[in-house]
Amino acid sequence: MRAPLKPLDTALAELLAQATLLPGADTVATFDADGRVLLHSATSPLQVPPQDNSAMDGYALRCADVAAPGAVLPVSQRIAAGSAAAPLQPGTAARIFTGAPVPPGADAVLMQEDCEALPDGRVRANAVPQSGQWIRRAGEDITQGAVVLHAGTRLSPAELGLAASIGLAQLQVARRPRVALFSTGDELVMPGDVPPAQMRPGAIYNSNRFFLRAMLLRLGCEVTDLGIVPDQREATIAALRSASSGHDLILTSGGVSVGEEDHIKPAVEALGELVLWQIAMKPGKPFAYGRIQRGEGTEGSAHFMGLPGNPVSSFLTFALLVRPFLLRLQGVQDVAPKAVAVRADFTQPKADKRREFLRVRYNAQGGLDGFANQSSGVLTSAVWGDGVVDNPAGQTIAPGDTVRFIPFAQLLS
């Protein structure tokens, strides 16, 4: 009797339990660290900003010297960003520019729109300042000794700027996962090899290879593209054996179902072990995970993941299973995509026994429309859509229902 299909959440938990941090590290310039994963927490050696500074172009003054609008003060100094400020003499104002240090003694900045520069070098304050206004306080962004970036952070442009603001010119990051990628299938043809008019009966262009490689690169992987492997068991075994050397993960598409021409499952079992096979999700049921023992002279094993051949199935199993696995290999802990509650403006009248991922997009009313054809072979649904609805097993959808929406931006970053 065949074992029941494994729930997606259970399968993902089992996958992540296998995803230990890759050995090794890279030290890279902060300029070049976008998308990499920080290995060690970064502690600030200074406070940011380093001193009180002006948030506006205007005049630094003492509130006590401007009791009412119209007060006129002599301008005692001019302070630009990057310059030093002398103590403010009582009864005077300092011309100040955004980012410049606030002079000792000043307790407010009056923006220049509320001031009138007079021909004799004095300034008229046309508004009454409040203590502390338009002053950025020293350390209000970062205090000295604070952890500003935690280990396991996937660095984005904002994090790079934050690292630079505390003086970090280089960062130690997790090394890139090394991934071997190949497709299986005698029907597959590469674009450019055969013109559409000359395609043999039954042949299709290999679309999976293109989006899988792109998704791997977005996740910081070093990709070895091994092309197309024919539907032969010995050829599949040879490809897996060769790919296990020098790679952390072997990723395949196609050949993981139960047909006579699907050779991935027995090939993996011949070279190692198949730990996980078939998931209770739609599309994407024929997903496989295992380990391939490396050949003689090398130690350990390579992770193996086999994706379905149908393009939408391959696309979504990568997004929901492979992506979090690769992030965890690099030390990221929070790998789950963020779902939001959105109103459905479409109908899904038939409940499925598997958890479904329906391609949808926002409409002008802020609700979600469903793509008309939810077949696993219709890749246009992924281009048309803004994301997927994560619909539990056994549940129908009627217009007005609140559904869990996962944007593609969450799944492809």
GROMACS .gro file of C-alpha atoms in nm:
model
  413
    1MET     CA    1   0.000   0.000   0.000
    2ARG     CA    2   0.141   0.337  -0.101
    3ALA     CA    3   0.217   0.578   0.185
    4PRO     CA    4  -0.002   0.889   0.205
    5LEU     CA    5   0.130   1.206   0.048
    6LYS     CA    6   0.333   1.417   0.287
    7PRO     CA    7   0.182   1.753   0.388
    8LEU     CA    8   0.376   2.051   0.257
    9ASP     CA    9   0.456   2.195   0.600
   10THR     CA   10   0.586   1.859   0.721
   11ALA     CA   11   0.796   1.814   0.408
   12LEU     CA   12   0.944   2.163   0.442
   13ALA     CA   13   1.029   2.106   0.809
   14GLU     CA   14   1.206   1.782   0.719
   15LEU     CA   15   1.396   1.955   0.439
   16LEU     CA   16   1.510   2.240   0.660
   17ALA     CA   17   1.630   1.991   0.922
   18GLN     CA   18   1.874   1.864   0.656
   19ALA     CA   19   1.992   2.213   0.559
   20THR     CA   20   2.293   2.273   0.780
   21LEU     CA   21   2.507   2.583   0.727
   22LEU     CA   22   2.758   2.533   0.446
   23PRO     CA   23   3.122   2.515   0.557
   24GLY     CA   24   3.350   2.801   0.461
   25ALA     CA   25   3.301   3.175   0.430
   26ASP     CA   26   3.372   3.464   0.194
   27THR     CA   27   3.497   3.809   0.287
   28VAL     CA   28   3.357   4.060   0.041
   29ALA     CA   29   3.354   4.436   0.002
   30THR     CA   30   3.039   4.590   0.143
   31PHE     CA   31   2.984   4.736  -0.205
   32ASP     CA   32   2.956   4.381  -0.341
   33ALA     CA   33   2.755   4.213  -0.063
   34ASP     CA   34   2.401   4.264  -0.195
   35GLY     CA   35   2.203   3.940  -0.158
   36ARG     CA   36   2.471   3.766   0.049
   37VAL     CA   37   2.404   3.631   0.399
   38LEU     CA   38   2.591   3.778   0.696
   39LEU     CA   39   2.782   3.521   0.900
   40HIS     CA   40   2.853   3.724   1.214
   41SER     CA   41   2.651   3.994   1.386
   42ALA     CA   42   2.777   4.349   1.333
   43THR     CA   43   2.819   4.571   1.642
   44SER     CA   44   2.855   4.944   1.604
   45PRO     CA   45   3.182   5.098   1.727
   46LEU     CA   46   3.024   5.446   1.730
   47GLN     CA   47   2.696   5.626   1.766
   48VAL     CA   48   2.502   5.749   1.464
   49PRO     CA   49   2.470   6.038   1.421
   50PRO     CA   50   2.797   6.111   1.604
   51GLN     CA   51   2.670   6.445   1.738
   52ASP     CA   52   2.354   6.653   1.743
   53ASN     CA   53   2.296   6.788   1.392
   54SER     CA   54   2.047   6.995   1.204
   55ALA     CA   55   1.760   6.833   1.016
   56MET     CA   56   1.698   7.154   0.818
   57ASP     CA   57   1.866   7.448   0.653
   58GLY     CA   58   1.799   7.740   0.885
   59TYR     CA   59   1.927   7.901   1.202
   60ALA     CA   60   2.039   7.744   1.529
   61LEU     CA   61   1.942   7.953   1.832
   62ARG     CA   62   1.831   7.955   2.192
   63CYS     CA   63   1.457   7.941   2.247
   64ALA     CA   64   1.494   8.191   2.531
   65ASP     CA   65   1.617   8.451   2.281
   66VAL     CA   66   1.298   8.428   2.070
   67ALA     CA   67   1.006   8.485   2.302
   68ALA     CA   68   0.781   8.621   2.027
   69PRO     CA   69   0.776   8.633   1.647
   70GLY     CA   70   0.984   8.914   1.500
   71ALA     CA   71   1.286   8.883   1.730
   72VAL     CA   72   1.604   8.999   1.554
   73LEU     CA   73   1.938   8.829   1.629
   74PRO     CA   74   2.288   8.887   1.497
   75VAL     CA   75   2.435   8.591   1.307
   76SER     CA   76   2.752   8.492   1.490
   77GLN     CA   77   2.873   8.198   1.274
   78ARG     CA   78   2.802   7.987   0.968
   79ILE     CA   79   2.806   7.608   1.006
   80ALA     CA   80   2.807   7.373   0.708
   81ALA     CA   81   2.792   6.993   0.716
   82GLY     CA   82   3.133   6.850   0.793
   83SER     CA   83   3.259   7.160   0.975
   84ALA     CA   84   3.307   7.226   1.346
   85ALA     CA   85   3.078   7.451   1.547
   86ALA     CA   86   3.184   7.699   1.811
   87PRO     CA   87   2.965   7.749   2.120
   88LEU     CA   88   2.669   7.974   2.042
   89GLN     CA   89   2.697   8.315   2.201
   90PRO     CA   90   2.384   8.416   2.397
   91GLY     CA   91   2.156   8.647   2.204
   92THR     CA   92   2.287   8.534   1.864
   93ALA     CA   93   2.192   8.282   1.594
   94ALA     CA   94   2.408   8.055   1.380
   95ARG     CA   95   2.339   8.004   1.011
   96ILE     CA   96   2.323   7.624   0.980
   97PHE     CA   97   2.273   7.372   0.702
   98THR     CA   98   2.125   7.022   0.697
   99GLY     CA   99   2.358   6.770   0.859
  100ALA     CA  100   2.579   7.032   1.023
  101PRO     CA  101   2.662   6.997   1.395
  102VAL     CA  102   2.441   7.198   1.628
  103PRO     CA  103   2.657   7.442   1.824
  104PRO     CA  104   2.680   7.394   2.202
  105GLY     CA  105   2.427   7.624   2.368
  106ALA     CA  106   2.167   7.610   2.089
  107ASP     CA  107   1.849   7.422   2.174
  108ALA     CA  108   1.649   7.454   1.850
  109VAL     CA  109   1.677   7.507   1.476
  110LEU     CA  110   1.436   7.742   1.305
  111MET     CA  111   1.405   7.650   0.938
  112GLN     CA  112   1.492   7.919   0.689
  113GLU     CA  113   1.133   7.945   0.562
  114ASP     CA  114   1.045   8.088   0.906
  115CYS     CA  115   1.333   8.335   0.902
  116GLU     CA  116   1.423   8.655   0.717
  117ALA     CA  117   1.787   8.737   0.651
  118LEU     CA  118   1.840   9.114   0.694
  119PRO     CA  119   2.088   9.323   0.491
  120ASP     CA  120   2.292   9.412   0.799
  121GLY     CA  121   2.384   9.047   0.870
  122ARG     CA  122   2.113   8.988   1.127
  123VAL     CA  123   1.819   8.749   1.102
  124ARG     CA  124   1.454   8.799   1.195
  125ALA     CA  125   1.280   8.497   1.348
  126ASN     CA  126   0.920   8.498   1.226
  127ALA     CA  127   0.814   8.200   1.438
  128VAL     CA  128   0.867   8.093   1.797
  129PRO     CA  129   1.085   7.779   1.813
  130GLN     CA  130   1.014   7.482   2.035
  131SER     CA  131   1.296   7.325   2.233
  132GLY     CA  132   1.462   7.048   2.031
  133GLN     CA  133   1.287   7.119   1.702
  134TRP     CA  134   1.470   7.014   1.383
  135ILE     CA  135   1.759   6.869   1.582
  136ARG     CA  136   1.867   6.511   1.519
  137ARG     CA  137   2.009   6.386   1.845
  138ALA     CA  138   2.343   6.208   1.870
  139GLY     CA  139   2.289   5.833   1.870
  140GLU     CA  140   1.919   5.852   1.784
  141ASP     CA  141   1.975   5.609   1.496
  142ILE     CA  142   2.244   5.380   1.642
  143THR     CA  143   2.396   5.371   1.987
  144GLN     CA  144   2.756   5.267   2.040
  145GLY     CA  145   2.783   4.893   2.109
  146ALA     CA  146   2.441   4.811   1.958
  147VAL     CA  147   2.400   4.509   1.730
  148VAL     CA  148   2.284   4.665   1.406
  149LEU     CA  149   2.287   4.356   1.180
  150HIS     CA  150   2.233   4.004   1.305
  151ALA     CA  151   2.402   3.689   1.181
  152GLY     CA  152   2.184   3.522   0.920
  153THR     CA  153   2.062   3.851   0.772
  154ARG     CA  154   2.026   3.842   0.397
  155LEU     CA  155   2.177   4.171   0.296
  156SER     CA  156   1.974   4.417   0.091
  157PRO     CA  157   2.068   4.771  -0.017
  158ALA     CA  158   1.937   4.910   0.314
  159GLU     CA  159   2.157   4.674   0.516
  160LEU     CA  160   2.460   4.765   0.305
  161GLY     CA  161   2.402   5.131   0.379
  162LEU     CA  162   2.366   5.055   0.749
  163ALA     CA  163   2.691   4.857   0.750
  164ALA     CA  164   2.867   5.145   0.579
  165SER     CA  165   2.725   5.393   0.833
  166ILE     CA  166   2.920   5.218   1.110
  167GLY     CA  167   3.239   5.201   0.906
  168LEU     CA  168   3.232   4.844   0.773
  169ALA     CA  169   3.414   4.830   0.440
  170GLN     CA  170   3.408   4.448   0.429
  171LEU     CA  171   3.169   4.181   0.550
  172GLN     CA  172   3.209   3.811   0.616
  173VAL     CA  173   2.930   3.623   0.446
  174ALA     CA  174   2.825   3.264   0.388
  175ARG     CA  175   2.979   3.108   0.081
  176ARG     CA  176   2.763   3.064  -0.223
  177PRO     CA  177   2.586   2.726  -0.260
  178ARG     CA  178   2.725   2.528  -0.553
  179VAL     CA  179   2.436   2.386  -0.752
  180ALA     CA  180   2.440   2.144  -1.045
  181LEU     CA  181   2.133   2.183  -1.266
  182PHE     CA  182   2.005   1.953  -1.536
  183SER     CA  183   1.680   1.854  -1.703
  184THR     CA  184   1.567   1.509  -1.809
  185GLY     CA  185   1.352   1.427  -2.108
  186ASP     CA  186   1.396   1.312  -2.465
  187GLU     CA  187   1.128   1.559  -2.568
  188LEU     CA  188   1.331   1.864  -2.462
  189VAL     CA  189   1.496   2.097  -2.713
  190MET     CA  190   1.695   2.411  -2.640
  191PRO     CA  191   1.574   2.737  -2.792
  192GLY     CA  192   1.807   2.829  -3.077
  193ASP     CA  193   1.899   2.469  -3.158
  194VAL     CA  194   1.589   2.399  -3.367
  195PRO     CA  195   1.359   2.661  -3.528
  196PRO     CA  196   0.990   2.628  -3.428
  197ALA     CA  197   0.892   2.525  -3.781
  198GLN     CA  198   1.137   2.232  -3.770
  199MET     CA  199   1.043   2.090  -3.427
  200ARG     CA  200   0.988   1.715  -3.443
  201PRO     CA  201   0.653   1.574  -3.326
  202GLY     CA  202   0.632   1.567  -2.947
  203ALA     CA  203   0.928   1.800  -2.892
  204ILE     CA  204   0.905   2.104  -2.662
  205TYR     CA  205   1.144   2.382  -2.573
  206ASN     CA  206   1.312   2.352  -2.234
  207SER     CA  207   1.163   2.646  -2.043
  208ASN     CA  208   1.237   2.507  -1.695
  209ARG     CA  209   1.610   2.534  -1.743
  210PHE     CA  210   1.581   2.909  -1.795
  211PHE     CA  211   1.368   3.007  -1.498
  212LEU     CA  212   1.539   2.761  -1.261
  213ARG     CA  213   1.883   2.897  -1.343
  214ALA     CA  214   1.758   3.253  -1.298
  215MET     CA  215   1.601   3.171  -0.961
  216LEU     CA  216   1.921   3.000  -0.844
  217LEU     CA  217   2.129   3.302  -0.940
  218ARG     CA  218   1.893   3.533  -0.753
  219LEU     CA  219   1.959   3.326  -0.441
  220GLY     CA  220   2.333   3.374  -0.474
  221CYS     CA  221   2.418   3.027  -0.605
  222GLU     CA  222   2.706   2.926  -0.827
  223VAL     CA  223   2.531   2.728  -1.100
  224THR     CA  224   2.678   2.453  -1.316
  225ASP     CA  225   2.437   2.393  -1.604
  226LEU     CA  226   2.468   2.029  -1.713
  227GLY     CA  227   2.211   2.056  -1.989
  228ILE     CA  228   1.961   1.786  -2.084
  229VAL     CA  229   2.001   1.421  -1.984
  230PRO     CA  230   1.821   1.161  -2.198
  231ASP     CA  231   1.548   0.939  -2.054
  232GLN     CA  232   1.781   0.648  -1.982
  233ARG     CA  233   1.856   0.505  -1.640
  234GLU     CA  234   2.229   0.465  -1.692
  235ALA     CA  235   2.260   0.816  -1.833
  236THR     CA  236   2.069   0.952  -1.533
  237ILE     CA  237   2.291   0.761  -1.288
  238ALA     CA  238   2.604   0.885  -1.463
  239ALA     CA  239   2.482   1.247  -1.455
  240LEU     CA  240   2.398   1.228  -1.084
  241ARG     CA  241   2.728   1.062  -0.998
  242SER     CA  242   2.926   1.324  -1.187
  243ALA     CA  243   2.725   1.615  -1.043
  244SER     CA  244   2.774   1.497  -0.683
  245SER     CA  245   3.140   1.593  -0.698
  246GLY     CA  246   3.203   1.958  -0.620
  247HIS     CA  247   2.840   2.053  -0.565
  248ASP     CA  248   2.628   2.108  -0.256
  249LEU     CA  249   2.298   2.047  -0.434
  250ILE     CA  250   2.192   1.866  -0.749
  251LEU     CA  251   1.869   2.011  -0.887
  252THR     CA  252   1.679   1.836  -1.164
  253SER     CA  253   1.348   1.889  -1.340
  254GLY     CA  254   1.146   1.607  -1.491
  255GLY     CA  255   1.162   1.233  -1.446
  256VAL     CA  256   1.039   1.220  -1.084
  257SER     CA  257   0.696   1.073  -1.148
  258VAL     CA  258   0.609   0.703  -1.171
  259GLY     CA  259   0.613   0.639  -1.546
  260GLU     CA  260   0.840   0.388  -1.719
  261GLU     CA  261   1.050   0.674  -1.857
  262ASP     CA  262   1.092   0.843  -1.517
  263HIS     CA  263   1.438   0.733  -1.399
  264ILE     CA  264   1.526   0.985  -1.128
  265LYS     CA  265   1.384   0.791  -0.833
  266PRO     CA  266   1.565   0.460  -0.898
  267ALA     CA  267   1.883   0.643  -0.998
  268VAL     CA  268   1.895   0.834  -0.669
  269GLU     CA  269   1.828   0.517  -0.474
  270ALA     CA  270   2.114   0.345  -0.659
  271LEU     CA  271   2.360   0.617  -0.557
  272GLY     CA  272   2.236   0.717  -0.214
  273GLU     CA  273   1.897   0.752  -0.051
  274LEU     CA  274   1.564   0.904  -0.134
  275VAL     CA  275   1.437   1.069   0.185
  276LEU     CA  276   1.125   1.244   0.059
  277TRP     CA  277   0.901   1.175  -0.238
  278GLN     CA  278   0.564   1.319  -0.336
  279ILE     CA  279   0.403   1.613  -0.158
  280ALA     CA  280   0.035   1.681  -0.093
  281MET     CA  281   0.034   2.004  -0.296
  282LYS     CA  282  -0.117   2.106  -0.628
  283PRO     CA  283   0.061   2.167  -0.853
  284GLY     CA  284   0.387   2.002  -0.751
  285LYS     CA  285   0.308   1.655  -0.616
  286PRO     CA  286   0.606   1.471  -0.774
  287PHE     CA  287   0.881   1.642  -0.573
  288ALA     CA  288   1.177   1.441  -0.442
  289TYR     CA  289   1.460   1.499  -0.194
  290GLY     CA  290   1.752   1.273  -0.121
  291ARG     CA  291   2.128   1.253  -0.087
  292ILE     CA  292   2.385   1.128  -0.338
  293GLN     CA  293   2.703   0.974  -0.203
  294ARG     CA  294   3.010   1.129  -0.361
  295GLY     CA  295   3.250   0.905  -0.549
  296GLU     CA  296   3.577   0.758  -0.438
  297GLY     CA  297   3.835   1.006  -0.317
  298THR     CA  298   3.574   1.253  -0.188
  299GLU     CA  299   3.383   1.257   0.136
  300GLY     CA  300   3.020   1.308   0.224
  301SER     CA  301   2.720   1.348   0.003
  302ALA     CA  302   2.542   1.606  -0.206
  303HIS     CA  303   2.183   1.711  -0.150
  304PHE     CA  304   1.947   1.614  -0.430
  305MET     CA  305   1.617   1.777  -0.522
  306GLY     CA  306   1.403   1.659  -0.809
  307LEU     CA  307   1.133   1.890  -0.940
  308PRO     CA  308   0.838   1.798  -1.159
  309GLY     CA  309   0.868   1.849  -1.533
  310ASN     CA  310   0.552   2.055  -1.579
  311PRO     CA  311   0.669   2.417  -1.572
  312VAL     CA  312   0.426   2.562  -1.314
  313SER     CA  313   0.487   2.263  -1.086
  314SER     CA  314   0.862   2.312  -1.120
  315PHE     CA  315   0.831   2.688  -1.065
  316LEU     CA  316   0.621   2.657  -0.749
  317THR     CA  317   0.808   2.367  -0.588
  318PHE     CA  318   1.127   2.566  -0.634
  319ALA     CA  319   0.970   2.874  -0.475
  320LEU     CA  320   0.810   2.689  -0.183
  321LEU     CA  321   1.070   2.418  -0.111
  322VAL     CA  322   1.404   2.478  -0.285
  323ARG     CA  323   1.425   2.850  -0.209
  324PRO     CA  324   1.389   2.815   0.171
  325PHE     CA  325   1.632   2.521   0.166
  326LEU     CA  326   1.900   2.723  -0.015
  327LEU     CA  327   1.852   3.020   0.217
  328ARG     CA  328   1.889   2.795   0.522
  329LEU     CA  329   2.210   2.649   0.378
  330GLN     CA  330   2.343   3.005   0.391
  331GLY     CA  331   2.232   3.065   0.749
  332VAL     CA  332   1.900   3.245   0.704
  333GLN     CA  333   1.654   3.139   0.974
  334ASP     CA  334   1.334   3.316   0.868
  335VAL     CA  335   1.276   3.156   0.529
  336ALA     CA  336   0.896   3.143   0.516
  337PRO     CA  337   0.725   3.369   0.261
  338LYS     CA  338   0.488   3.626   0.412
  339ALA     CA  339   0.122   3.578   0.322
  340VAL     CA  340  -0.139   3.853   0.345
  341ALA     CA  341  -0.516   3.836   0.377
  342VAL     CA  342  -0.690   3.958   0.060
  343ARG     CA  343  -1.045   3.941  -0.073
  344ALA     CA  344  -1.109   3.686  -0.347
  345ASP     CA  345  -1.310   3.811  -0.643
  346PHE     CA  346  -1.316   3.474  -0.815
  347THR     CA  347  -1.473   3.133  -0.769
  348GLN     CA  348  -1.303   2.802  -0.698
  349PRO     CA  349  -1.611   2.577  -0.672
  350LYS     CA  350  -1.437   2.241  -0.647
  351ALA     CA  351  -1.234   2.157  -0.337
  352ASP     CA  352  -0.920   1.953  -0.391
  353LYS     CA  353  -0.781   1.693  -0.152
  354ARG     CA  354  -0.441   1.860  -0.182
  355ARG     CA  355  -0.331   2.206  -0.074
  356GLU     CA  356  -0.361   2.425  -0.384
  357PHE     CA  357  -0.160   2.722  -0.504
  358LEU     CA  358  -0.377   2.922  -0.742
  359ARG     CA  359  -0.228   3.187  -0.968
  360VAL     CA  360  -0.401   3.520  -0.914
  361ARG     CA  361  -0.351   3.890  -0.964
  362TYR     CA  362  -0.480   4.212  -0.811
  363ASN     CA  363  -0.770   4.391  -0.978
  364ALA     CA  364  -0.856   4.762  -0.969
  365GLN     CA  365  -1.088   4.708  -0.672
  366GLY     CA  366  -0.808   4.566  -0.453
  367GLY     CA  367  -0.933   4.209  -0.474
  368LEU     CA  368  -0.784   3.908  -0.651
  369ASP     CA  369  -0.882   3.762  -0.987
  370GLY     CA  370  -0.796   3.401  -1.065
  371PHE     CA  371  -0.631   3.285  -1.386
  372ALA     CA  372  -0.881   3.094  -1.595
  373ASN     CA  373  -0.660   2.788  -1.657
  374GLN     CA  374  -0.485   2.657  -1.344
  375SER     CA  375  -0.316   2.366  -1.525
  376SER     CA  376   0.040   2.287  -1.416
  377GLY     CA  377   0.156   2.321  -1.775
  378VAL     CA  378   0.034   2.677  -1.829
  379LEU     CA  379   0.336   2.895  -1.753
  380THR     CA  380   0.154   3.205  -1.878
  381SER     CA  381  -0.035   3.197  -1.546
  382ALA     CA  382   0.289   3.280  -1.362
  383VAL     CA  383   0.360   3.571  -1.596
  384TRP     CA  384   0.004   3.702  -1.577
  385GLY     CA  385  -0.023   3.669  -1.201
  386ASP     CA  386   0.100   3.876  -0.907
  387GLY     CA  387   0.125   3.570  -0.683
  388VAL     CA  388  -0.061   3.267  -0.556
  389VAL     CA  389  -0.348   3.196  -0.322
  390ASP     CA  390  -0.249   2.932  -0.066
  391ASN     CA  391  -0.575   2.740  -0.047
  392PRO     CA  392  -0.607   2.463   0.216
  393ALA     CA  393  -0.708   2.112   0.114
  394GLY     CA  394  -1.082   2.055   0.099
  395GLN     CA  395  -1.174   2.423   0.071
  396THR     CA  396  -1.374   2.602  -0.196
  397ILE     CA  397  -1.352   2.975  -0.266
  398ALA     CA  398  -1.643   3.210  -0.332
  399PRO     CA  399  -1.629   3.580  -0.424
  400GLY     CA  400  -1.587   3.784  -0.107
  401ASP     CA  401  -1.396   3.516   0.084
  402THR     CA  402  -1.073   3.617   0.255
  403VAL     CA  403  -0.780   3.413   0.125
  404ARG     CA  404  -0.406   3.383   0.198
  405PHE     CA  405  -0.215   3.557  -0.078
  406ILE     CA  406   0.161   3.510  -0.130
  407PRO     CA  407   0.308   3.765  -0.372
  408PHE     CA  408   0.559   3.644  -0.629
  409ALA     CA  409   0.786   3.917  -0.492
  410GLN     CA  410   0.813   3.704  -0.176
  411LEU     CA  411   0.880   3.385  -0.367
  412LEU     CA  412   1.131   3.514  -0.621
  413SER     CA  413   1.355   3.736  -0.409
   0.00000   0.00000   0.00000
